[in-house]
Short mmCIF file of C-alpha atoms and ligand atoms in Angstrom, two decimals:
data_model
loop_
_atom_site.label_atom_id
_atom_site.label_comp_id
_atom_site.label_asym_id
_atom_site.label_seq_id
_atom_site.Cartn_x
_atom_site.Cartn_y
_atom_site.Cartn_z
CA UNK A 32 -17.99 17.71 35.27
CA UNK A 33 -15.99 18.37 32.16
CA UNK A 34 -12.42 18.13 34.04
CA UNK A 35 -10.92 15.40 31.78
CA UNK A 36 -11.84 16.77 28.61
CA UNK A 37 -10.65 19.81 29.89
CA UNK A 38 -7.58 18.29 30.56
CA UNK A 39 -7.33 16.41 27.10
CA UNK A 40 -7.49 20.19 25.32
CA UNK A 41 -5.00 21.54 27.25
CA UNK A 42 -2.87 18.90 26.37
CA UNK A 43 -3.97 18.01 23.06
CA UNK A 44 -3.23 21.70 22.25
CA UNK A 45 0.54 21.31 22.54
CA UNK A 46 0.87 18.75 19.76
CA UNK A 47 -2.46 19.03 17.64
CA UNK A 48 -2.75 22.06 15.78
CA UNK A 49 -6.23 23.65 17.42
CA UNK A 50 -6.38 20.16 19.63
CA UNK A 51 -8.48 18.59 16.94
CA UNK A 52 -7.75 16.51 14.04
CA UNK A 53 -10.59 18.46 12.13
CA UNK A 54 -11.77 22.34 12.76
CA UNK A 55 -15.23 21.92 14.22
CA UNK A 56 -14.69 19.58 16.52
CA UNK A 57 -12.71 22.54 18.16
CA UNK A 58 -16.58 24.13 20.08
CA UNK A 59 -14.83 27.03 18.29
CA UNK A 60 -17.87 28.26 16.90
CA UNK A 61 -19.86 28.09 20.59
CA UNK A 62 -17.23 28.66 22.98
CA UNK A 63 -15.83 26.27 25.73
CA UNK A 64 -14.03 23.12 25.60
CA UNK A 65 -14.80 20.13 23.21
CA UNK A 66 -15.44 16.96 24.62
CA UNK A 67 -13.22 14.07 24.44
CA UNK A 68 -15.48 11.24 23.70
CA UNK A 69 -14.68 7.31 24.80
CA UNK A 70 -17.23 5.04 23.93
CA UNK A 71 -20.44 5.24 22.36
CA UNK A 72 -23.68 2.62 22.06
CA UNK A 73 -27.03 3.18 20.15
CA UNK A 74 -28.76 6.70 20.82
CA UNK A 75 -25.83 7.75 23.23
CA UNK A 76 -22.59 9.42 23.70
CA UNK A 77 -20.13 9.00 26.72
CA UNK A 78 -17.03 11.19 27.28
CA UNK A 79 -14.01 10.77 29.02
CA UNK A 80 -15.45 11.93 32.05
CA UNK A 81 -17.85 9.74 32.22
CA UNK A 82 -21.10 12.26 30.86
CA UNK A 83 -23.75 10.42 28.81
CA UNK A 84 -25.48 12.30 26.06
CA UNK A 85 -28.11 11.69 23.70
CA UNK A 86 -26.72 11.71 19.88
CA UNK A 87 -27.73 14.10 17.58
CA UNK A 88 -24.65 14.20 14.80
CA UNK A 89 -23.68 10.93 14.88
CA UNK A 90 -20.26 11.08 13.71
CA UNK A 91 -21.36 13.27 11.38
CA UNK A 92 -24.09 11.24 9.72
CA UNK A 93 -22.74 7.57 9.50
CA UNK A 94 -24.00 5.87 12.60
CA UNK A 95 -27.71 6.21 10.66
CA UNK A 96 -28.41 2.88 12.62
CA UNK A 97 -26.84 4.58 15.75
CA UNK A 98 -23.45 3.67 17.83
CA UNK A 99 -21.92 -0.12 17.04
CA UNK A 100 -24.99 -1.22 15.58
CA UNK A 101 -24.61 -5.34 16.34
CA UNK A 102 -24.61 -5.95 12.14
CA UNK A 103 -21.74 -3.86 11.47
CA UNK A 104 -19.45 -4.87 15.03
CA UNK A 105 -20.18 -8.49 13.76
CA UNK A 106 -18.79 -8.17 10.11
CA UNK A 107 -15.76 -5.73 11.08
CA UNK A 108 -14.80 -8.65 13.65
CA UNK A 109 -14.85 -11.56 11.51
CA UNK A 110 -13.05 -9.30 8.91
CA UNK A 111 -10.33 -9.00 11.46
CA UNK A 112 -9.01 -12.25 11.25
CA UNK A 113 -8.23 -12.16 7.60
CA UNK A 114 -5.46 -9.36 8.07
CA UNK A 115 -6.20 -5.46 7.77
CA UNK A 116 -5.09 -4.63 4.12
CA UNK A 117 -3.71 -6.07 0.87
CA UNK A 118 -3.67 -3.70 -1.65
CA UNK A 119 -4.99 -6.23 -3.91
CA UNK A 120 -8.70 -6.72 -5.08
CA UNK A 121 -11.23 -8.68 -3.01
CA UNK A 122 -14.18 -10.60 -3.22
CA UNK A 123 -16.00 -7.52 -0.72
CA UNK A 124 -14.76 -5.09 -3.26
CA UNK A 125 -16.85 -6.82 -5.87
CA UNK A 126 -19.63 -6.75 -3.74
CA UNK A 127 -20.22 -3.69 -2.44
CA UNK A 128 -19.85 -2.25 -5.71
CA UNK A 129 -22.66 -4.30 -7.57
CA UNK A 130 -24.75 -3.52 -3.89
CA UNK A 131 -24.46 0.31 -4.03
CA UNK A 132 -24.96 -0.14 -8.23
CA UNK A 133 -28.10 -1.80 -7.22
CA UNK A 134 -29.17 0.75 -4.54
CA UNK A 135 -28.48 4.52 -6.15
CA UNK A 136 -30.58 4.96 -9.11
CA UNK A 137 -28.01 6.91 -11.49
CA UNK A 138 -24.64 4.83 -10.77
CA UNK A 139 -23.52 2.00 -13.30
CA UNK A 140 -19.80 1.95 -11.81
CA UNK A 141 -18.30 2.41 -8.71
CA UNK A 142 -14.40 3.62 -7.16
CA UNK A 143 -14.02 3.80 -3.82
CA UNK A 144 -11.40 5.88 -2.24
CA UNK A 145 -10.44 6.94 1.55
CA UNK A 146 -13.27 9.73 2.55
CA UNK A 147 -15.40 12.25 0.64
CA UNK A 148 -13.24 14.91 0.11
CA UNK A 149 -11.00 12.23 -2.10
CA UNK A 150 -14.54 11.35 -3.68
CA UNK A 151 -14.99 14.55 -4.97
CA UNK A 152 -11.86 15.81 -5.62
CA UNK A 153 -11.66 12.85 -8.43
CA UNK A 154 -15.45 13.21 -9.42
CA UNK A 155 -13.83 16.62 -10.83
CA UNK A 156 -11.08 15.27 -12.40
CA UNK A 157 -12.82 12.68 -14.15
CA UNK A 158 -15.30 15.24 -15.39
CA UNK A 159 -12.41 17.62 -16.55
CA UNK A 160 -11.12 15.07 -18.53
CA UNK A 161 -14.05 13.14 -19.73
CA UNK A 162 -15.31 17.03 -21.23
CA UNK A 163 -11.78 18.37 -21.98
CA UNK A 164 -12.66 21.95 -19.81
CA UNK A 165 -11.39 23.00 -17.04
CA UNK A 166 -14.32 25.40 -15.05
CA UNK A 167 -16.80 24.33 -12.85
CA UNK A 168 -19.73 25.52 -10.76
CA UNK A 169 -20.03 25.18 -7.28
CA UNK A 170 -22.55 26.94 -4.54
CA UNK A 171 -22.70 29.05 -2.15
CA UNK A 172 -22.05 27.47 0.73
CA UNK A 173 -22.06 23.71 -0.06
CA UNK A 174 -19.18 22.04 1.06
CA UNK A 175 -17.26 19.28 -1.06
CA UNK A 176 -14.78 18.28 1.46
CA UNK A 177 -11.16 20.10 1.29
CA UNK A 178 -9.71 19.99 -1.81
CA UNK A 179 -8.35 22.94 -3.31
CA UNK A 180 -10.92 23.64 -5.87
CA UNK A 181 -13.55 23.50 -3.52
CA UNK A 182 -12.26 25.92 -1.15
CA UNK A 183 -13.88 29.15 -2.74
CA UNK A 184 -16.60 31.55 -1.88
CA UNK A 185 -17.19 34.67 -4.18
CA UNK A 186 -18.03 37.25 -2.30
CA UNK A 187 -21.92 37.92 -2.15
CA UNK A 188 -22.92 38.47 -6.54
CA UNK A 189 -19.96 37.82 -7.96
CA UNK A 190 -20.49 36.01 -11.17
CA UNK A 191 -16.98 35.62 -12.77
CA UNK A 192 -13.99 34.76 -10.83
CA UNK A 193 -13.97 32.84 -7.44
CA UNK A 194 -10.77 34.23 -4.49
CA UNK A 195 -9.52 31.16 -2.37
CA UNK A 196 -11.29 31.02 1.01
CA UNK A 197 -7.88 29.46 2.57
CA UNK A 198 -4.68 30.47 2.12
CA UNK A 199 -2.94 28.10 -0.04
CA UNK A 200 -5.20 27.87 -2.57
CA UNK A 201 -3.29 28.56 -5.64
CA UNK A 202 -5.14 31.81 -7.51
CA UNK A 203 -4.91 29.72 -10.73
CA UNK A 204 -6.79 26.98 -9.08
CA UNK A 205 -9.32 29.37 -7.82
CA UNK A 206 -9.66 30.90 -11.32
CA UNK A 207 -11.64 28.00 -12.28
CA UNK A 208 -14.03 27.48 -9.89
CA UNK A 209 -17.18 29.84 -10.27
CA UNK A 210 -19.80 29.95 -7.43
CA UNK A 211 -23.51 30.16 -7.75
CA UNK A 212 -26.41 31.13 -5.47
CA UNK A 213 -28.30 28.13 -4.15
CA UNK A 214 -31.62 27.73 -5.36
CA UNK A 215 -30.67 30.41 -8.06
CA UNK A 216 -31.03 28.36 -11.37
CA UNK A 217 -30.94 31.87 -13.43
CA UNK A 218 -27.66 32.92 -11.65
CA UNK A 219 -26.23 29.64 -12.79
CA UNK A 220 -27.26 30.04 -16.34
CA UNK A 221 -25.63 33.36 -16.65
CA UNK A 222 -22.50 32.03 -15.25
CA UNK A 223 -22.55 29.15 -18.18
CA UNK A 224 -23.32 32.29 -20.76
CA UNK A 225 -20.19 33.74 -19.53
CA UNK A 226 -18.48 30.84 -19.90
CA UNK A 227 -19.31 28.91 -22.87
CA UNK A 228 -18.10 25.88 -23.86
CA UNK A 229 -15.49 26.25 -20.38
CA UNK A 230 -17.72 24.65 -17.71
CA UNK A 231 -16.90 20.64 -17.33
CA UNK A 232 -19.29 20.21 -14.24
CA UNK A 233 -21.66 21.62 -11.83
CA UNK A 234 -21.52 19.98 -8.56
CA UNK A 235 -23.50 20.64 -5.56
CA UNK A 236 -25.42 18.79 -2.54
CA UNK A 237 -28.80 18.11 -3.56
CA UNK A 238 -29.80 19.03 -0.31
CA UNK A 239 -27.40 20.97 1.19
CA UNK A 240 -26.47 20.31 5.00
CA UNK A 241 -23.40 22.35 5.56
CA UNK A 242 -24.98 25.68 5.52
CA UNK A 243 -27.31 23.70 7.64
CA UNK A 244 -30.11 22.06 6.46
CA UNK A 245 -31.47 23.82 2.90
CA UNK A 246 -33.48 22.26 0.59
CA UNK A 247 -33.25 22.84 -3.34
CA UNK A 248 -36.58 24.76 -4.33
CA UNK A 249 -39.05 23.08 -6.72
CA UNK A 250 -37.72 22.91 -10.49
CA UNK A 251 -34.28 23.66 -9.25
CA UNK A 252 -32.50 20.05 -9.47
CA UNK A 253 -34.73 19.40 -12.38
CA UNK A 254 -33.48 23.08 -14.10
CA UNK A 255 -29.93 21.95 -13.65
CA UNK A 256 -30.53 18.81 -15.17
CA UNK A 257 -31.98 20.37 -18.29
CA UNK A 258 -28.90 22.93 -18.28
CA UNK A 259 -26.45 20.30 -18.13
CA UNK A 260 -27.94 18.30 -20.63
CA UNK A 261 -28.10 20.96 -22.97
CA UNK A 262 -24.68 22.62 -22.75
CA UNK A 263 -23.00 19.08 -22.07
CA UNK A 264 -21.83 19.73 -18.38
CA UNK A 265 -21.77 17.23 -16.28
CA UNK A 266 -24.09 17.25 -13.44
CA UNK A 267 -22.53 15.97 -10.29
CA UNK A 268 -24.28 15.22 -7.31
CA UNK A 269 -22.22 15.11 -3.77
CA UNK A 270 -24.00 12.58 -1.98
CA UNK A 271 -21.69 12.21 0.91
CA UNK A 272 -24.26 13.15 3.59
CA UNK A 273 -27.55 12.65 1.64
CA UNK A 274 -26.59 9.24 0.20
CA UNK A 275 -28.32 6.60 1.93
CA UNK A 276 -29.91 8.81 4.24
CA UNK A 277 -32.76 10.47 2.64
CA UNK A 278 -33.68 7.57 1.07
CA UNK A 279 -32.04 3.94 0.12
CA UNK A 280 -31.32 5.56 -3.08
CA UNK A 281 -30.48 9.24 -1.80
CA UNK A 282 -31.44 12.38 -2.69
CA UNK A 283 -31.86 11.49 -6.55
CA UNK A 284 -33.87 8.33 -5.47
CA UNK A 285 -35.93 10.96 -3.45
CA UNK A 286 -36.43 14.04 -5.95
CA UNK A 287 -36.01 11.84 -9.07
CA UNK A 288 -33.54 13.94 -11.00
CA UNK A 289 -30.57 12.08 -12.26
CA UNK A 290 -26.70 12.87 -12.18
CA UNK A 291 -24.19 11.98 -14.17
CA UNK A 292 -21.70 11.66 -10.99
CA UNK A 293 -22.91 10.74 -7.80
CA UNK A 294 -20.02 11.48 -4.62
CA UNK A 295 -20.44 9.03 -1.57
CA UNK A 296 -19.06 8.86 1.54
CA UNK A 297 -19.90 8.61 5.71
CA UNK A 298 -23.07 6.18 5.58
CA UNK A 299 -21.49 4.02 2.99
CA UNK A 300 -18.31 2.97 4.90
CA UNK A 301 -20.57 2.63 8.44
CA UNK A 302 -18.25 4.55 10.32
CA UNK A 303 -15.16 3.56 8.78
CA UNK A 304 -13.14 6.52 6.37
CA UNK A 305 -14.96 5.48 3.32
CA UNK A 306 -15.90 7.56 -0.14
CA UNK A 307 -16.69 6.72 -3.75
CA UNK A 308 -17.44 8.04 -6.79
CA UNK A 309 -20.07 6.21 -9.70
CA UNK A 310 -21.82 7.34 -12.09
CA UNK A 311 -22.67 6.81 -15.96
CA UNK A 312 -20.46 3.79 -17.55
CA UNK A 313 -18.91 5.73 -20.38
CA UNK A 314 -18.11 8.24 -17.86
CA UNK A 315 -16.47 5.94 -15.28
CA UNK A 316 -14.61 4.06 -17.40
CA UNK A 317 -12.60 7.29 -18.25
CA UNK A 318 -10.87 6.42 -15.21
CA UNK A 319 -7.43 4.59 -14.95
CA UNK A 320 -6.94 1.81 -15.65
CA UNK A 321 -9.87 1.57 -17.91
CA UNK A 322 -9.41 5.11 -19.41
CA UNK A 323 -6.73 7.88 -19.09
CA UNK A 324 -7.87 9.97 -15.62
CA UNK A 325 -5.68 9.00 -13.38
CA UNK A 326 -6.56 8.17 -9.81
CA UNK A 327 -5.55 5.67 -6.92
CA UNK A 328 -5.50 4.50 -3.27
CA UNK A 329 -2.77 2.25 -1.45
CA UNK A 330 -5.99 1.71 0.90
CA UNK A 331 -8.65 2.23 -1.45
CA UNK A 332 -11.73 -0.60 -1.11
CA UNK A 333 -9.88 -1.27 2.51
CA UNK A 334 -10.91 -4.73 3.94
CA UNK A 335 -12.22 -4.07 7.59
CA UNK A 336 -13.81 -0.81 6.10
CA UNK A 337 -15.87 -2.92 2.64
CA UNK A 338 -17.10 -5.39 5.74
CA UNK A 339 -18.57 -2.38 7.45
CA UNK A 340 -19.86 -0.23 4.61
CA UNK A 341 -20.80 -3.70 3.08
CA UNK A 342 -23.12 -4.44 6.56
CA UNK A 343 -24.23 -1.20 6.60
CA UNK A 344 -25.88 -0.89 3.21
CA UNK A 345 -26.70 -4.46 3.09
CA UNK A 346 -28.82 -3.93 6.66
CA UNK A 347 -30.17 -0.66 4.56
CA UNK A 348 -31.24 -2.50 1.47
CA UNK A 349 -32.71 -5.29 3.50
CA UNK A 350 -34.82 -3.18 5.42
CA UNK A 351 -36.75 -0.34 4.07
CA UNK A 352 -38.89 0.30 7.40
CA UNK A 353 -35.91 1.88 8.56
CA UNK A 354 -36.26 4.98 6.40
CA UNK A 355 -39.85 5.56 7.54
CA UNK A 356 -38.54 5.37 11.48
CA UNK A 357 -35.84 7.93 10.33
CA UNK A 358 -38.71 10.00 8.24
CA UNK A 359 -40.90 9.99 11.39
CA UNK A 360 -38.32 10.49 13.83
CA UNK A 361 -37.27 13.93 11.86
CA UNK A 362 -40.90 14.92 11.52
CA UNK A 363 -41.62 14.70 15.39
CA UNK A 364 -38.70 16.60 16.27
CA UNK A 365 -39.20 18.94 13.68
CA UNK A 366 -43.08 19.42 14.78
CA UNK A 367 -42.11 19.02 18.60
CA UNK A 368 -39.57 22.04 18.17
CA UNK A 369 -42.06 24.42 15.73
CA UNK A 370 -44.60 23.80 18.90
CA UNK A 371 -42.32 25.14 21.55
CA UNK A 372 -41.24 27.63 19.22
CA UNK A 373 -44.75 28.69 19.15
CA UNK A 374 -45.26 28.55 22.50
CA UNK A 375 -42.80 30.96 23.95
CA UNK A 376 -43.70 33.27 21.05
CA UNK A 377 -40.22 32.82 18.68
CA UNK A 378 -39.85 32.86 15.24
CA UNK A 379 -37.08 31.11 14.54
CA UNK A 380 -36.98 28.97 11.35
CA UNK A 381 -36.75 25.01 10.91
CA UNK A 382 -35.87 23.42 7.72
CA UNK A 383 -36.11 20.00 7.71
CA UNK A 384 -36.52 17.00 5.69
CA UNK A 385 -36.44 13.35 6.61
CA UNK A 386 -33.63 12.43 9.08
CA UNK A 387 -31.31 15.98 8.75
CA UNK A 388 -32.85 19.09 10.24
CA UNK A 389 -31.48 22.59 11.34
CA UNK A 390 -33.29 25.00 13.59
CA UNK A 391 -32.14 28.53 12.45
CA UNK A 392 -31.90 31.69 14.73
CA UNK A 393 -33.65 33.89 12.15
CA UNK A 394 -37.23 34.58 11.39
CA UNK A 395 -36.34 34.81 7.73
CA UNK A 396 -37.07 31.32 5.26
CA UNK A 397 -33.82 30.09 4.89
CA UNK A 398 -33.00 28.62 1.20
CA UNK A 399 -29.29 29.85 0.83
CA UNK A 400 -26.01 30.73 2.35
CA UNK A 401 -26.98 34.35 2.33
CA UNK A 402 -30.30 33.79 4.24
CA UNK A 403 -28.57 31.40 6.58
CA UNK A 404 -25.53 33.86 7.50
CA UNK A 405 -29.08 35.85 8.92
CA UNK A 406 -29.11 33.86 11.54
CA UNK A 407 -27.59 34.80 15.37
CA UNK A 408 -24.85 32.32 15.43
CA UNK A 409 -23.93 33.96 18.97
CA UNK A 410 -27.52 32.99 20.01
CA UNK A 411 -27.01 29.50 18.65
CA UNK A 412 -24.00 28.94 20.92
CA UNK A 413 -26.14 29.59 24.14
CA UNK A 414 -28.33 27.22 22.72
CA UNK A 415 -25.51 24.56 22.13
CA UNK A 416 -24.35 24.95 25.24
CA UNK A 417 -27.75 24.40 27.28
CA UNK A 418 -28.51 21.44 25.40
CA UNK A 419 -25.34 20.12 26.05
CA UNK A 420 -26.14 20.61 29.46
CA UNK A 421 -29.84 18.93 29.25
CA UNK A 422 -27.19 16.04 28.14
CA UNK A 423 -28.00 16.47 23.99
CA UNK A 424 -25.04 16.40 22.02
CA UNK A 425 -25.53 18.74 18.95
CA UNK A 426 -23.23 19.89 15.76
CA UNK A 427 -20.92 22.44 17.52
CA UNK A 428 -21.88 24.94 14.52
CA UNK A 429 -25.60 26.54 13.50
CA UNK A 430 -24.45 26.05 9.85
CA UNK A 431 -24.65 22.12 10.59
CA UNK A 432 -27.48 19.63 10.13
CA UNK A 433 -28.29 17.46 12.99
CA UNK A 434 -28.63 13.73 12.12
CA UNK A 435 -30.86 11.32 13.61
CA UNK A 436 -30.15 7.70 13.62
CA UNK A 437 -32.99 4.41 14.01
CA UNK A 438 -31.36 4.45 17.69
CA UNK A 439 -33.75 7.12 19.04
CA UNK A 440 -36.90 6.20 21.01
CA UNK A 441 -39.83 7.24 21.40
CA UNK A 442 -38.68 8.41 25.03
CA UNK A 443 -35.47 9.78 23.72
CA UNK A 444 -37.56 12.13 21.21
CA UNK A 445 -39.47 13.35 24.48
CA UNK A 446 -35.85 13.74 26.11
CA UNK A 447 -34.71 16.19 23.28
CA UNK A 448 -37.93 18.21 23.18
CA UNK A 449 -37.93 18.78 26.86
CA UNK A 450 -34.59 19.99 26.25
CA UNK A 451 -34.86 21.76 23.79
CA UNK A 452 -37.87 23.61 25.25
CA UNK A 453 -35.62 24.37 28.40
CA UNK A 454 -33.27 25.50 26.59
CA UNK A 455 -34.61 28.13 24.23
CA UNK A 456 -36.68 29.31 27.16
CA UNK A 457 -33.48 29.82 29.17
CA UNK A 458 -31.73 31.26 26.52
CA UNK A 459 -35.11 33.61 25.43
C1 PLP B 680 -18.64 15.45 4.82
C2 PLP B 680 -18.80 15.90 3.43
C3 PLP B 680 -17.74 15.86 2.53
C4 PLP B 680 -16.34 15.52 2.93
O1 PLP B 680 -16.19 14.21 3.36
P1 PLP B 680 -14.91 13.83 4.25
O2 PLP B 680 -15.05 12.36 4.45
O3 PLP B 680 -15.02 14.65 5.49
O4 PLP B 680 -13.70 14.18 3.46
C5 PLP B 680 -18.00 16.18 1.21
N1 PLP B 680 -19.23 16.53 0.81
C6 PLP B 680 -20.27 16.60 1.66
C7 PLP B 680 -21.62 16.97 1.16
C8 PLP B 680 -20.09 16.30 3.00
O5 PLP B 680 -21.11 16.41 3.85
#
């Protein structure tokens, strides 16, 4: 029974563009009605109508320790009691910064701002103005959040000029943001030829998860990193879903390549709208009221949200055994699923890598946005749909990662496999 969240669309519809306060929630993407979720605890998800499912997104990736993990309900509700906001600095502030200094390998300062889109949005203006150019390369489906610059995709080979993906975009805007193939290192390298001395940064998820889950090729990180170096571009690393995920220290923590920016977000604020942006010292003390880039936040370094970011990476730092539950977590369900694959005879592709993995409806390796769009999205909604059914709550969108959290058991794991078998053999 889905009648209440059924309900909750129709109505939500008249006063909430789409009924959703952000696209994909919309089931858009798989057909049929999103659900309206009330509570959630550990490994599990309960809607409005009362439907329990196991939790593979978790809010997106910040529940990494699954649903109102004890540490972080604890430290949001003795926060409570010393008021909501000030909009003055705190002791947590102070904190959390030297914490997350301590944890991600390339970050000597720290700002934190409202969410990740803000994160990156001034990661690019500080690199503008620390470099004095205004271009920058971006890839092929990697997503920065929404901010206008971010919101291009050049149609498939174009190496000069990007077109706005959204209307609203201003063309001028557009005009400086050049896209690159993932995993292409010599398509970004002519785009810097073409550009010289114009290109202030080259941003990009070091493992992307919003094409679903692609991971950079060997020598690719480390053959930006060179490039950067050598043309002085700064190399900016957005973080927001692999940061404190892959590893304590993140992607760069896990490949050992370092950035000069590092973009944070959904772990680090443990649920609560959270982002930052660190990096180099000289670099992040460009930024006002240290240096001239200007950037702010009424809310910015938000009480209640430092005391659950704060628990959350504190838990994280304290105790590395969680990364090799999350590690062998992925790799079960990643094996588990290749097995049934097997055994009903498909050859559909899983990337996967620690706790973020996306099974793709195409037999072809998938290590960009052009070998991902390959995939039978239509196919995937079936999919979506039976699982939800089998009661496991996936990302409403094949060009999603699915994030596990320390919540799942061993009998959950055996849960989603049976599922999953079901449903691909249902869907078959
Ligand atoms: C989610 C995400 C963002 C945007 O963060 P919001 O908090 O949704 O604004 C940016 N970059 C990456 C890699 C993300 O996954």
């Amino acid at each position: 029974m889905r009648d209440k969240s059924q309900q909750l669309f129709q109505k939500a519809q008249q006063f909430i563009p789409g009924g959703v306060n952000s696209p994909v929630r919309a089931f858009k993407a798989v057909g049929g009605t999103p659900l309206f979720i009330r509570s959630a605890k550990g490994p599990y998800l309960f809607d409005e109508d009362g439907n329990r499912y196991i939790e593979l997104i978790n809010s997106w990736g910040p529940m990494v320790l699954g649903h109102a993990h004890e540490v972080v309900e604890k430290a949001v509700s003795d926060a409570l009691q010393y008021s909501f906001s000030f909009g003055a600095p705190t002791k947590k502030e102070v904190a959390i910064a030297e914490l997350i200094v301590s944890m991600v390998p390339s970050v000597e300062k720290i700002r934190m701002v409202n969410s990740g889109t803000e994160a990156t949005m001034s990661a690019i203006r500080l690199a503008r103005g620390f470099t004095g150019r205004d271009k920058m390369i971006k890839f092929e489906g990697c997503y920065h959040g929404h901010g206008d610059s971010f919101l291009i995709a050049a149609g498939s080979g174009a190496v000069t000029f990007g077109t706005p993906d959204s209307p609203g975009v201003p063309k001028g805007v557009a005009n400086d943001t050049l896209t690159a193939r993932y995993n292409d290192i010599g398509h970004v390298k002519q785009l810097v030829e073409a550009n010289p001395g114009q290109v202030a940064a080259i941003i990009l998820e070091p493992v992307a998860g919003n094409m679903g889950c692609v991971l950079p090729e060997p020598g690719f990180l480390q053959g930006l990193r060179e490039l950067c170096t050598k043309e002085g571009i700064l190399l900016i690393f957005d973080e927001v879903m692999t940061g404190f995920r892959l590893s304590r220290g993140g992607a760069q923590e896990r490949f050992g390549v370092m950035p000069d920016l590092t973009t944070l977000g959904k772990i680090i604020g443990g649920g609560m709208p959270v982002g930052a942006y660190g990096g180099r010292r000289e670099i992040m003390d460009f930024v006002s009221p240290a240096g001239p880039v200007y950037q702010a936040g009424t809310l910015s370094g938000n009480p209640i949200a430092m005391a659950a970011g704060y628990a959350m990476l504190e838990y994280l730092d304290y105790h590395p055994e969680t990364y090799r539950i999350l590690e062998n977590t992925g790799d079960r369900l990643a094996s588990g699923i290749k097995s049934s694959l097997a055994k009903l005879g498909l050859n559909y592709t899983v990337n996967h890598i620690g706790s973020m993995l996306t099974l793709f409806f195409t037999g072809e390796k998938v290590h960009n946005f052009e070998t991902a769009k390959t995939s039978d999205t239509a196919l995937f909604g079936k999919y979506f749909n039976a699982m939800l059914d089998e009661g496991v709550y996936l990302a409403p969108s094949q060009y999603e990662a699915l994030f596990f959290s320390t919540a799942l058991e061993e009998s959950h794991l055996d849960q989603i496999l049976e599922a999953n078998e079901k449903s691909l053999a249902k869907i078959a």
